[in-house]
Coordinates of C-alpha atoms and ligand atoms in Angstrom, one line a residue:
X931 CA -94.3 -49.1 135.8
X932 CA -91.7 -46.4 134.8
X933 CA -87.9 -47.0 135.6
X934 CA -85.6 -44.6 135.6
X935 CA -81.8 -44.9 136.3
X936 CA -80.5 -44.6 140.1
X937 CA -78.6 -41.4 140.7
X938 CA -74.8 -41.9 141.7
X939 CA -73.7 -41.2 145.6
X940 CA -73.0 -37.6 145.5
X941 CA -71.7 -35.1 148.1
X942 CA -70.9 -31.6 148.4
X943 CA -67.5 -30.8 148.7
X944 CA -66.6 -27.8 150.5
X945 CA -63.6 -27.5 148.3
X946 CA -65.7 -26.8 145.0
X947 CA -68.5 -25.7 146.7
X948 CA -70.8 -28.1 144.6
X949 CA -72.4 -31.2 144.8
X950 CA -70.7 -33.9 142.9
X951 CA -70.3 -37.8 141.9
X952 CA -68.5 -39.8 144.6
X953 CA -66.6 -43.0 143.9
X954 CA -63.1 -44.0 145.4
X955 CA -60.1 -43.2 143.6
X956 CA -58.5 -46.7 143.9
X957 CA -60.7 -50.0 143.7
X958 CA -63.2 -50.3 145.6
X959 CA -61.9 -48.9 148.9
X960 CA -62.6 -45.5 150.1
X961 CA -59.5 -43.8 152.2
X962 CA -61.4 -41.6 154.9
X963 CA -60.1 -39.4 157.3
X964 CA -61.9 -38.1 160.1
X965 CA -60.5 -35.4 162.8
X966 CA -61.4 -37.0 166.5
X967 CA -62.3 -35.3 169.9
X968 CA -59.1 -33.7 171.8
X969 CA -59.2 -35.3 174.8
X970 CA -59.3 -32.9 177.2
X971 CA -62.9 -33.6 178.5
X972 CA -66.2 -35.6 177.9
X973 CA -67.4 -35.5 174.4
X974 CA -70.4 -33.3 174.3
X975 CA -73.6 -33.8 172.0
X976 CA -72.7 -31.2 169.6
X977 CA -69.2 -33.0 169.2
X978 CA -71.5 -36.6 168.8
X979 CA -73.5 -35.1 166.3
X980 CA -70.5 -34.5 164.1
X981 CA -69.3 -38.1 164.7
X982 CA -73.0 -39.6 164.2
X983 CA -72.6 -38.0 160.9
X984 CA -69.1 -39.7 159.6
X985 CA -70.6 -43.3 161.3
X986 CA -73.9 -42.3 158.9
X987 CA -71.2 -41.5 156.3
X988 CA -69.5 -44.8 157.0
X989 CA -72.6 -46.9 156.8
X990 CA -74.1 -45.2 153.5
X991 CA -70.8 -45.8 152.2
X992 CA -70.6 -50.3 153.8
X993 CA -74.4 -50.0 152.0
X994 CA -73.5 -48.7 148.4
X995 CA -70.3 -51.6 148.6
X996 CA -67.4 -50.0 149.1
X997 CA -64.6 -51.2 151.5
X998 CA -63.7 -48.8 153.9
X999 CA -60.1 -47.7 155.3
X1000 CA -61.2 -45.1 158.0
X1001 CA -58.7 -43.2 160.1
X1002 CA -60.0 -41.4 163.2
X1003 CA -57.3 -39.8 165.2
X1004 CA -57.2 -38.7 168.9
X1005 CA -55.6 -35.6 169.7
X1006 CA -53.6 -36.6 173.2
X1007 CA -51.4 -33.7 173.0
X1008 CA -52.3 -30.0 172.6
X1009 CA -52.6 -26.6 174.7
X1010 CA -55.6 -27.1 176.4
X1011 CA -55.0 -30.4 177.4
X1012 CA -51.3 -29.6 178.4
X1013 CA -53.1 -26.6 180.8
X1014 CA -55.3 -28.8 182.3
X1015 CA -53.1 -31.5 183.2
X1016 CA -50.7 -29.3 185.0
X1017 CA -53.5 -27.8 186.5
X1018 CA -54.6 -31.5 188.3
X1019 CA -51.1 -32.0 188.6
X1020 CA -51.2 -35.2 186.1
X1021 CA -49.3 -35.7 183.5
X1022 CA -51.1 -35.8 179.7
X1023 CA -51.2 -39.2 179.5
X1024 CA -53.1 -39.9 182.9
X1025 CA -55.4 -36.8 182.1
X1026 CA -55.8 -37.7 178.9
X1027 CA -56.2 -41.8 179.3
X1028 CA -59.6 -40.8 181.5
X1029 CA -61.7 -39.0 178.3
X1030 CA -59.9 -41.7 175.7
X1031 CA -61.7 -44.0 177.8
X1032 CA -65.0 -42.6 177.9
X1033 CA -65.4 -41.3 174.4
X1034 CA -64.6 -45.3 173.6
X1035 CA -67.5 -45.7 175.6
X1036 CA -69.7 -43.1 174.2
X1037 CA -69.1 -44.3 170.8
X1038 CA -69.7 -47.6 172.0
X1039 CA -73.4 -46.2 173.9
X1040 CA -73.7 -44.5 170.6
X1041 CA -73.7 -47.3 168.3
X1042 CA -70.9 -45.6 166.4
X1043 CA -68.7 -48.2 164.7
X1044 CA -65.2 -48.2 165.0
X1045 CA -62.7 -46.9 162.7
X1046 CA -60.6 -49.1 161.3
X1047 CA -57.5 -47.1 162.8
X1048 CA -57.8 -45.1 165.6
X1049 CA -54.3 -43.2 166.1
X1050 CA -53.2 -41.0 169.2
X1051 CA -51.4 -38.1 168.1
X1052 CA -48.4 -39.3 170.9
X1053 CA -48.0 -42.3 169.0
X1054 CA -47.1 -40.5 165.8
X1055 CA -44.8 -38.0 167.0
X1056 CA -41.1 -38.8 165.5
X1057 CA -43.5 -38.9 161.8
X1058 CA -44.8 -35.3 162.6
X1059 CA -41.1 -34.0 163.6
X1060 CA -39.8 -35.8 160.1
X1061 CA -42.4 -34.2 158.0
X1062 CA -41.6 -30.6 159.6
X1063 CA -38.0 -31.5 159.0
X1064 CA -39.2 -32.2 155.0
X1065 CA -41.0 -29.0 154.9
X1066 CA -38.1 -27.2 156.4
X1067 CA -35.6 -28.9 153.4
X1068 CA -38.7 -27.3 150.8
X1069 CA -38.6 -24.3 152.1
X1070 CA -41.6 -24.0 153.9
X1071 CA -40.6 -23.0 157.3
X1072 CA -39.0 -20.8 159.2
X1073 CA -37.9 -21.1 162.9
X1074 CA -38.2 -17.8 165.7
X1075 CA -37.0 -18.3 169.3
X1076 CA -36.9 -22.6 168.8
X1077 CA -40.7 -23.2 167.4
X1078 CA -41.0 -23.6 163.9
X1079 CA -44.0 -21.7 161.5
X1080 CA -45.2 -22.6 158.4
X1081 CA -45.0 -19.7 155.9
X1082 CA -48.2 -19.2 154.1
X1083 CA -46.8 -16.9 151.8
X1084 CA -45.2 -20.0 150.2
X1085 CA -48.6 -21.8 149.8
X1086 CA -50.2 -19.3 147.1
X1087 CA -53.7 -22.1 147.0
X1088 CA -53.8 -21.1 150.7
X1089 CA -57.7 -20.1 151.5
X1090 CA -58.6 -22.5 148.6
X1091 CA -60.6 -24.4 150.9
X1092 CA -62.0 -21.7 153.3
X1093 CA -62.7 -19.5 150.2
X1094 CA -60.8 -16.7 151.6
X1095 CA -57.9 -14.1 150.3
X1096 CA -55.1 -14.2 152.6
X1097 CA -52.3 -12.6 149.9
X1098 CA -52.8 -9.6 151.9
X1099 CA -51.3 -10.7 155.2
X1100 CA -48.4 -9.7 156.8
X1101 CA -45.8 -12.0 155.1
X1102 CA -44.0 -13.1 158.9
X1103 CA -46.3 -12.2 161.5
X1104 CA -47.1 -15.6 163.5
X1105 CA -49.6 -17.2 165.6
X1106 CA -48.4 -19.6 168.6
X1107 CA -52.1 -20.8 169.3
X1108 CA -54.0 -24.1 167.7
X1109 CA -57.2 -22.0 167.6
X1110 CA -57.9 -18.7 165.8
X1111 CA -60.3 -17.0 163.8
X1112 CA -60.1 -16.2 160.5
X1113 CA -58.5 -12.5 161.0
X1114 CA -56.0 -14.0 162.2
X1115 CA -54.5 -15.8 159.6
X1116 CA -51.1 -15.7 160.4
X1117 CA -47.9 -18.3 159.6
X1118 CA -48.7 -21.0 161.7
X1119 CA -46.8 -22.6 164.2
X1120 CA -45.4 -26.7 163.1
X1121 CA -43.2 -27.5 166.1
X1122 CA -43.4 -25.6 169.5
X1123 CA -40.1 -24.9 171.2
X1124 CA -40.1 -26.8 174.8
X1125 CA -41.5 -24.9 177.6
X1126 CA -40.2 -25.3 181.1
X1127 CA -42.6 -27.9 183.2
X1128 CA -44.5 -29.0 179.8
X1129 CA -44.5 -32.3 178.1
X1130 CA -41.9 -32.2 175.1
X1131 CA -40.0 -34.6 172.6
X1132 CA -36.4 -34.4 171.6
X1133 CA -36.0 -34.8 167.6
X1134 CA -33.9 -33.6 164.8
X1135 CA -35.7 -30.2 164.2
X1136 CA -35.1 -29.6 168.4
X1137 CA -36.9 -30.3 171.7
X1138 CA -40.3 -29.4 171.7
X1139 CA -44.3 -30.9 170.9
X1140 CA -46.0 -30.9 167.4
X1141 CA -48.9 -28.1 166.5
X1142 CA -52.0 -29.3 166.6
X1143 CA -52.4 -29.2 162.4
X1144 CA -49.3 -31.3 161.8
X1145 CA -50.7 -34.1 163.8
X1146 CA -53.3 -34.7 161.0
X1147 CA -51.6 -34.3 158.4
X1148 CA -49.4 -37.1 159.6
X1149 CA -51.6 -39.2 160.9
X1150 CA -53.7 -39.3 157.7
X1151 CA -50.8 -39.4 155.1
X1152 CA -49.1 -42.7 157.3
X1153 CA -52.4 -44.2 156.9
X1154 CA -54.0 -43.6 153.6
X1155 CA -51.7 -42.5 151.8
X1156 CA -50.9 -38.4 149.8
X1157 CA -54.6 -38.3 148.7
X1158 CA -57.6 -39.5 150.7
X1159 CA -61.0 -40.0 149.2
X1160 CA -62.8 -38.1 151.8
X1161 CA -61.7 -35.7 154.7
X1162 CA -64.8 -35.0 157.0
X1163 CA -64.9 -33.1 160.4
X1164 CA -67.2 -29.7 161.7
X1165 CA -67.6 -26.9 160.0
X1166 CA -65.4 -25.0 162.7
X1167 CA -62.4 -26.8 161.4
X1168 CA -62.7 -26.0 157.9
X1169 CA -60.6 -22.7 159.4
X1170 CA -57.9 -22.6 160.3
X1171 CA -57.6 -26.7 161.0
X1172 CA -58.2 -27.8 157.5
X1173 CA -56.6 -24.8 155.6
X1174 CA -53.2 -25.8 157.1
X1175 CA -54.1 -29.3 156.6
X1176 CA -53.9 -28.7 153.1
X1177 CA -51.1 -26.4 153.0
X1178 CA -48.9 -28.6 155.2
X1179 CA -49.8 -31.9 153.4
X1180 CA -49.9 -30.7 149.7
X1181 CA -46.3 -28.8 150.3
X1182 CA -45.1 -31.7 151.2
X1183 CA -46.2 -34.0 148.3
X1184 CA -47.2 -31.5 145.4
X1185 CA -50.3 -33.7 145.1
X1186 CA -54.6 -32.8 146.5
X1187 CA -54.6 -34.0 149.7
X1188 CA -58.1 -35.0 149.8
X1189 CA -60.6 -34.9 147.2
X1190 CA -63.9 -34.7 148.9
X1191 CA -64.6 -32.1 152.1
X1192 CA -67.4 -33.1 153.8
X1193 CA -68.0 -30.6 156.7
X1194 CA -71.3 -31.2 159.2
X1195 CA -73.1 -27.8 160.6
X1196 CA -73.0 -27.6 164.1
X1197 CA -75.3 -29.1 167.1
X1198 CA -77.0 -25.9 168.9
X1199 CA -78.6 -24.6 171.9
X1200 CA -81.2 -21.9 171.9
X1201 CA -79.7 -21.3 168.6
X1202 CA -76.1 -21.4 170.1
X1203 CA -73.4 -23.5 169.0
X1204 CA -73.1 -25.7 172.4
X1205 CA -69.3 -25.5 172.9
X1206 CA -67.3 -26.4 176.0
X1207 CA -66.0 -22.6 176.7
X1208 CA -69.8 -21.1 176.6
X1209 CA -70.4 -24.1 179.2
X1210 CA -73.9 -24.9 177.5
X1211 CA -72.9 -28.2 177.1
X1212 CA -74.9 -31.8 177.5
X1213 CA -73.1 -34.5 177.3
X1214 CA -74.6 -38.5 176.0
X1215 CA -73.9 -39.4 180.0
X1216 CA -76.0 -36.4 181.1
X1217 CA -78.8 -37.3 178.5
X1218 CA -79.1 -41.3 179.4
X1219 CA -79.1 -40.0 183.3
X1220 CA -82.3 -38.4 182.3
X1221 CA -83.8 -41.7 181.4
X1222 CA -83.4 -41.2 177.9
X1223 CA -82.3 -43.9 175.8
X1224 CA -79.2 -43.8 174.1
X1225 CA -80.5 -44.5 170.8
X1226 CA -83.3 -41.6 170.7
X1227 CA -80.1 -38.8 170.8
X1228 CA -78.7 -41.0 167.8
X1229 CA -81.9 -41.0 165.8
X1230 CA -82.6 -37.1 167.0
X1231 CA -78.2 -36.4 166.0
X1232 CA -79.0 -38.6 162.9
X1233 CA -82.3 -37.5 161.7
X1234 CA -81.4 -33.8 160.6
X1235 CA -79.3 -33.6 157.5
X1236 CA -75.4 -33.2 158.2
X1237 CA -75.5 -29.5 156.8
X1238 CA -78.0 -28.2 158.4
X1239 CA -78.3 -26.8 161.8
X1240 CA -79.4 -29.0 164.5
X1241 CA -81.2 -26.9 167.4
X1242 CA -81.3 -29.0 170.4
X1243 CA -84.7 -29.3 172.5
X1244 CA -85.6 -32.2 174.9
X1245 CA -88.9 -31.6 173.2
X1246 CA -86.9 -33.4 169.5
X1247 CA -85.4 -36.3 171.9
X1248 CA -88.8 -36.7 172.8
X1249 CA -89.9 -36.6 168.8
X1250 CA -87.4 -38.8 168.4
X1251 CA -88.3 -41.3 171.1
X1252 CA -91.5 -41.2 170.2
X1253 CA -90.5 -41.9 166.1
X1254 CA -88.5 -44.8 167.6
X1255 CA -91.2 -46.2 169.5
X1256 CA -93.4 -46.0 166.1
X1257 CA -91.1 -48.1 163.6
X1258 CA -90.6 -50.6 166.7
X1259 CA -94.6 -51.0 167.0
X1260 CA -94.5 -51.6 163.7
X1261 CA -91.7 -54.2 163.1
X1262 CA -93.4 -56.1 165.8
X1263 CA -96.7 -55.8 164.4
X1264 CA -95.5 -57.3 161.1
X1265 CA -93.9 -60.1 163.2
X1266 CA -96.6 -61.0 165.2
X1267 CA -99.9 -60.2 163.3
X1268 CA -101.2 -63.4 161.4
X1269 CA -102.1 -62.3 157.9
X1270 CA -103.3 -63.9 154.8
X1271 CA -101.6 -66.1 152.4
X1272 CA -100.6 -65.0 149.1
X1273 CA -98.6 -61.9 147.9
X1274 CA -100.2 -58.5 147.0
X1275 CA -98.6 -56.7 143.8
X1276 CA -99.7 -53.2 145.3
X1277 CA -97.7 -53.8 148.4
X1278 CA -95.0 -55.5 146.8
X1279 CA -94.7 -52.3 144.3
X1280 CA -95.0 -50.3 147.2
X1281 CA -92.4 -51.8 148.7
X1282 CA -89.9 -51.3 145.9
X1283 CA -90.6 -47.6 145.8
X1284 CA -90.4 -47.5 149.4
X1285 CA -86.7 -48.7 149.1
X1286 CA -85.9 -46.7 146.2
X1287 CA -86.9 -43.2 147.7
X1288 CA -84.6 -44.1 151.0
X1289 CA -82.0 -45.0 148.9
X1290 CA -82.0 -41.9 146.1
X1291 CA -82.3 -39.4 149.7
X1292 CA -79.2 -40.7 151.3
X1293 CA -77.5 -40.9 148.0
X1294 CA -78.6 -37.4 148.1
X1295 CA -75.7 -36.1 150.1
X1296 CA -76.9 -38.2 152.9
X1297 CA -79.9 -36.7 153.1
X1298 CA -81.6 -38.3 156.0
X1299 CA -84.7 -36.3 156.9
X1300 CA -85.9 -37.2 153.3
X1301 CA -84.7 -41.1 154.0
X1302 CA -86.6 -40.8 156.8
X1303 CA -89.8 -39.6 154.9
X1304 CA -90.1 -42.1 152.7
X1305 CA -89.8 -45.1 155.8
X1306 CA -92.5 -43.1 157.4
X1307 CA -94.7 -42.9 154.6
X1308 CA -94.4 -46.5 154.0
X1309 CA -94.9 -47.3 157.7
X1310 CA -98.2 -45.5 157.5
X1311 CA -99.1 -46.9 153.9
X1312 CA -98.5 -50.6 155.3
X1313 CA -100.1 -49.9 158.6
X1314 CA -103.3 -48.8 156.7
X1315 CA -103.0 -51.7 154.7
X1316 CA -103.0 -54.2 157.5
X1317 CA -106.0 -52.5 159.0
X1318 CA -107.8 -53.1 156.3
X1319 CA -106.6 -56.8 155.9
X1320 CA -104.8 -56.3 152.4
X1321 CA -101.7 -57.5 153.8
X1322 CA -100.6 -61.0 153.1
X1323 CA -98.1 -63.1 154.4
X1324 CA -95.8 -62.9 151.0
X1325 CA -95.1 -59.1 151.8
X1326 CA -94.0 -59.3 155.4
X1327 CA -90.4 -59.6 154.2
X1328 CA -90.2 -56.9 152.0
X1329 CA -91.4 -55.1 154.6
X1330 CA -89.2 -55.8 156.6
X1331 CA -86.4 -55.7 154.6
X1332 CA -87.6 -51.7 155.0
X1333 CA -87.0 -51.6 158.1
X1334 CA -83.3 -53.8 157.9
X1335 CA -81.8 -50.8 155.6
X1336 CA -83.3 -48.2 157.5
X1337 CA -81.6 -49.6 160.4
X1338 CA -78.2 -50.5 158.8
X1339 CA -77.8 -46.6 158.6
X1340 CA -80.1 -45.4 161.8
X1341 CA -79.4 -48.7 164.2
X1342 CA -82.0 -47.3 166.8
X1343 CA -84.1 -50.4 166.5
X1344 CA -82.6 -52.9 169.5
X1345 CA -83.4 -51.0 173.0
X1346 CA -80.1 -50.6 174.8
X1347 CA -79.7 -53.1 177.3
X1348 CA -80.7 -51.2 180.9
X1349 CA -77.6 -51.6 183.5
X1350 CA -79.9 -51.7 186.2
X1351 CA -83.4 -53.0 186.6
X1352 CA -84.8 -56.6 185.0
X1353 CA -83.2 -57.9 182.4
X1354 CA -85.1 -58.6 178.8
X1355 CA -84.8 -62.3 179.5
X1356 CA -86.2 -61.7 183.4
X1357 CA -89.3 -59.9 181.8
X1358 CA -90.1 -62.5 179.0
X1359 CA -90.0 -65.0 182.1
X1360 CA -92.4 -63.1 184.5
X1361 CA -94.6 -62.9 181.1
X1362 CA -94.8 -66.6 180.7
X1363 CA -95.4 -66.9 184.3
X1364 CA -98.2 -64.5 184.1
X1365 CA -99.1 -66.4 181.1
X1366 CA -99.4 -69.6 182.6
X1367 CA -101.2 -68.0 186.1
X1368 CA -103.9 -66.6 183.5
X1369 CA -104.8 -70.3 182.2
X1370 CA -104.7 -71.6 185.1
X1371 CA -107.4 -68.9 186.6
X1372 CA -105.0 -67.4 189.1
X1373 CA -106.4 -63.9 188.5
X1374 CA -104.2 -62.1 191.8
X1375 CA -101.2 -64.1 190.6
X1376 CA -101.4 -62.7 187.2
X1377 CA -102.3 -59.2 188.5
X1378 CA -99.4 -59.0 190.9
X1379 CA -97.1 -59.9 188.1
X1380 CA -98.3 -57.1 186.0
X1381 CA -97.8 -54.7 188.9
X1382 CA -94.4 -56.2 189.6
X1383 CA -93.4 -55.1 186.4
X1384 CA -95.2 -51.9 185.9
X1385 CA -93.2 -51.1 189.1
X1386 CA -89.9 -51.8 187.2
X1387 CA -90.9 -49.3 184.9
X1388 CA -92.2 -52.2 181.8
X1389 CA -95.7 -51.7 180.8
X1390 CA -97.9 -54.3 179.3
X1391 CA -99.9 -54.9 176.9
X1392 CA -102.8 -57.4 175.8
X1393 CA -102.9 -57.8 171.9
X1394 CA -105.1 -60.3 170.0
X1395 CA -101.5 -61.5 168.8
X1396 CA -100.3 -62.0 172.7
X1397 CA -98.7 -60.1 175.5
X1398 CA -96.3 -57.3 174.8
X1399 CA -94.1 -56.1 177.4
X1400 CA -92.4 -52.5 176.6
X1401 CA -90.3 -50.6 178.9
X1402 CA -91.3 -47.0 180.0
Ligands
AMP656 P1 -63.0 -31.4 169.4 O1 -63.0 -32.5 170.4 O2 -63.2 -30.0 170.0 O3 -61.7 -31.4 168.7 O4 -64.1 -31.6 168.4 C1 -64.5 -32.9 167.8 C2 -65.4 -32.7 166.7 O5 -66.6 -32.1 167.1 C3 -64.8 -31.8 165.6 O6 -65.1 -32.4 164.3 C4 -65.6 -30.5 165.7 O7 -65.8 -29.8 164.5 C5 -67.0 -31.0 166.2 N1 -67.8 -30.1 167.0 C6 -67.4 -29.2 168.0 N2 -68.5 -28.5 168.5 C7 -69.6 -28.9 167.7 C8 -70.9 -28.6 167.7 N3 -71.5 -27.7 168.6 N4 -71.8 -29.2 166.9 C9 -71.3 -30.1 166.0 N5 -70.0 -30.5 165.9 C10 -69.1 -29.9 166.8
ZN657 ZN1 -57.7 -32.8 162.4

C-alpha cells in the first residue's frame, strides 16, 4: 500500500481570499470568536445553520487536538431590540431574557456545544465606552449632536476585508443605523447619544448605548486577546459588521485583529435567504413540532458545505432523516450481527481508507458533503461485506470506530429523547415482556404488546439477531 502525507487543516479566509494552512498562533490553543444571535426573537434555521457550522468548526478543530478558547457573544442591546421592547412595554432585559433563554435551549436541542464564554453585550458596556474613549485620544472619532462616529477616512485598510474601495466616500457623511448596505458606507456610529424613553448608560465619553460593532470588538479583544486565531460569523456580516470590526479593533492596537475569516453562505428558501424581515422563516421549534427529530435539521444544516448555499426543502430533512436512519441500521447491525472470528486484511485496509478520506474532506475546509461520502461508501462497502459473510469479528471495531468520528463532528446518532410518549427504558420493558409472552406461547399477549407500541408510534421488528424496536 502507497502512503502519502496527510494534508494540513486548511480554511479559506475571506481576508486573502485563498485557502490556506491553519494552526493557532500561540500553543496549542485556538482563540475563536464567533458573532451570536441578537436577541430580539427566536433563532431561525438559517441563523442555526450558521451556528451548526462554528459547533462543526469547533469539533474539527477538539478532533485535530487543539484546545479551544471560544467566545460567542449575545447582542442584548441594539435598535431593533430597543423598538420592540418599548413596543411590549418591557424593558430590554425582560424582552431580551425570553430569546436568551430559548436560543440556550435551541443550542441545547441542537447538540451545539457551548462556548467556553458566552458574553452579553450589557455586561461589557463600561469596556466598549473605554475603548471609544481610546479611539477618540487616536483620533479616530468625531462626535455630532452627542453620538460619536468612527471616521473611516482614518482607516486607509478599510474595505480590506469586504474587498471594496471606499476612498471615494464622502469624508463626514454618517450613518446612525447598525445595518446598511454596502452603498452606504458611511462613518459609522461608536456611541449613540441617549434618546428620551430608551435604555442608556452614563460614562466618560457621555450618556448614551454602544453601536452594535463596538460591542464585538470588545467583547473579543477582553477575551482573547488583539489577535484572534479565527473570526467566524454569515456572510451578511462580512459588510458592514466585520469591516468595522476591523477598523475599530486594529485602530485601537495597530495589530491584525484576526487572522482567519471564516464566513458560512446563507440557509435559503425557494432560493431566498430566509430572514426575519421577509417573514419566510422556520424556526428548530417549528420543525420538531412537525415531528421531525432534532437531529435530522442538524445533519441536513451540517451536511452541505459551510460556503455553499443551503436551499431548504422538507423533502432534504426527509433525505436527511432517512441518511440518519441508514448509519443507525447500520451501527446496530454491526452490534448485534454474530460474525466470524478472525480479522480480514481487506476490511481492515478498508477501514483505514475509510478514515483517511473523512479526515482529508473536513481538513478540506470542512468539507462535509465529501466527509460524508466516504462514511457512506464505507457503509455500503461493509454492508456488502456482511452479506456476503466476509466480515469477522476482528473488524467490528474499526468499524465502528467509523462511525465514533463521524459522530464526534455530525452527533446525529443518539435519538433525542421524546418529551412525551414511552420512554426508551418503558419500550425495552414491553419488549422483554413481549419476549417472555412469545416463549411462553401467549400469542394475543405478545400481539397486543406489539400493537401497544405501534400505537405509540415505535415499530418493531423481528431479526434473526432479536427484536428491534424503532420509533416512527
Ligand atoms: P442575528 O441573530 O441576526 O445577529 O444572526 C445570527 C447569525 O446568523 C449571524 O452570524 C448571521 O450571519 C447568521 N444568519 C442570518 N441569516 C442567515 C441565513 N439565512 N442563513 C445563514 N445564516 C444566517
Ligand atoms: Zn459581531
Amino acid at each position: 500500500m502507497e502512503f502519502t502525507l496527510p494534508m494540513a487543516l486548511r480554511f479559506y479566509n475571506t481576508l486573502t481570499q485563498s485557502v490556506a494552512e491553519f494552526t493557532p498562533l500561540q500553543d496549542n490553543e485556538v482563540r475563536m470568536y464567533t458573532c451570536g444571535p441578537t436577541v430580539y426573537n427566536y433563532a431561525h434555521i438559517g441563523n442555526l445553520r450558521t451556528f451548526t457550522f462554528e459547533d462543526v468548526l469547533r469539533r474539527w478543530l477538539g478532533a485535530r487536538g487543539y484546545k479551544l478558547k471560544h467566545v460567542m457573544n449575545i447582542t442584548d442591546v441594539e435598535d431593533k431590540i430597543i423598538r420592540n421592547a418599548a413596543a411590549q412595554g418591557k424593558s430590554i432585559y425582560e424582552y431580551t431574557a425570553i430569546y436568551y433563554q430559548a436560543f440556550l435551549e435551541d443550542m441545547a436541542t441542537l447538540r451545539l456545544q457551548t462556548p467556553e464564554h458566552i458574553v452579553k453585550a450589557t455586561d461589557c458596556i463600561d469596556d466598549m465606552a473605554a475603548a471609544i474613549e481610546e479611539l477618540r485620544k487616536k483620533g479616530f472619532t468625531y462626535e455630532s449632536d452627542g453620538s460619536v462616529y468612527y471616521r473611516i477616512a482614518k482607516f486607509p485598510e478599510y474595505g480590506k476585508l469586504s474587498h471594496s474601495d471606499f476612498s471615494g466616500n464622502v469624508a463626514g457623511a454618517r450613518v446612525d443605523v447598525d445595518e446598511y448596505e454596502k452603498a452606504d458606507a458611511r462613518d459609522f456610529v461608536l456611541w449613540k447619544a441617549k434618546r428620551e424613553g430608551e435604555v442608556s448608560w452614563k460614562e466618560p465619553i457621555g450618556e448614551g448605548r454602544p453601536g452594535w460593532h463596538i460591542e464585538c470588538s470588545v467583547m473579543a479583544m477582553k477575551y482573547l486577546g488583539e489577535t484572534l486565531d479565527i473570526h467566524a460569523g454569515g456572510v451578511d456580516l462580512i459588510f458592514p459588521h466585520h469591516e468595522n470590526e476591523i477598523a475599530q479593533s486594529e485602530a485601537i492596537t495597530g495589530k491584525p485583529f484576526a487572522r482567519f475569516w471564516l464566513h458560512a453562505e446563507h440557509l435559503s428558501i425557494d432560493w431566498q435567504k430566509m430572514s426575519k424581515s421577509l417573514g419566510n422563516i422556520y424556526t428548530l421549534r417549528d420543525i420538531v413540532g412537525m415531528g421531525y427529530a432534532p437531529e435530522a435539521l442538524r445533519y441536513l444544516l451540517a451536511s452541505v458545505p459551510y460556503r455553499s448555499k443551503l436551499n431548504f426543502t422538507f423533502e432534504n430533512l426527509d433525505a436527511a432523516k432517512a441518511s440518519i436512519e441508514r448509519l443507525r441500521n447500520f451501527e446496530w447491525r454491526l452490534r448485534n450481527q454474530k460474525f466470524a472470528e478472525g480479522l480480514s486484511e481487506a476490511i481492515a485496509d478498508r477501514t483505514k481508507a475509510a478514515i483517511a478520506a473523512f479526515e482529508e474532506s473536513l481538513d478540506d475546509d470542512l468539507n462535509t458533503a465529501e466527509a460524508l461520502a466516504a462514511v457512506f461508501e464505507y457503509v455500503r462497502d461493509i454492508n456488502t461485506a456482511m452479506d456476503a459473510g466476509d466480515m469477522q469479528t476482528g473488524n467490528v471495531e474499526g468499524a465502528l470506530s467509523v462511525l465514533g468520528r463521524f459522530d464526534g463532528v455530525f452527533d446525529v446518532l443518539r435519538p433525542t429523547e421524546r418529551t412525551s410518549g414511552l420512554s426508551d427504558a418503558e419500550i425495552d420493558a414491553k419488549v422483554a415482556e413481549r419476549n417472555q409472552a412469545k416463549k411462553a406461547k401467549q400469542f394475543q399477549r405478545s400481539d397486543e404488546i406489539r400493537e401497544e407500541l405501534a400505537a405509540a408510534g415505535v415499530i418493531l421488528e423481528d431479526t434473526r439477531e432479536g427484536v428491534r424496536w424503532k420509533r416512527k
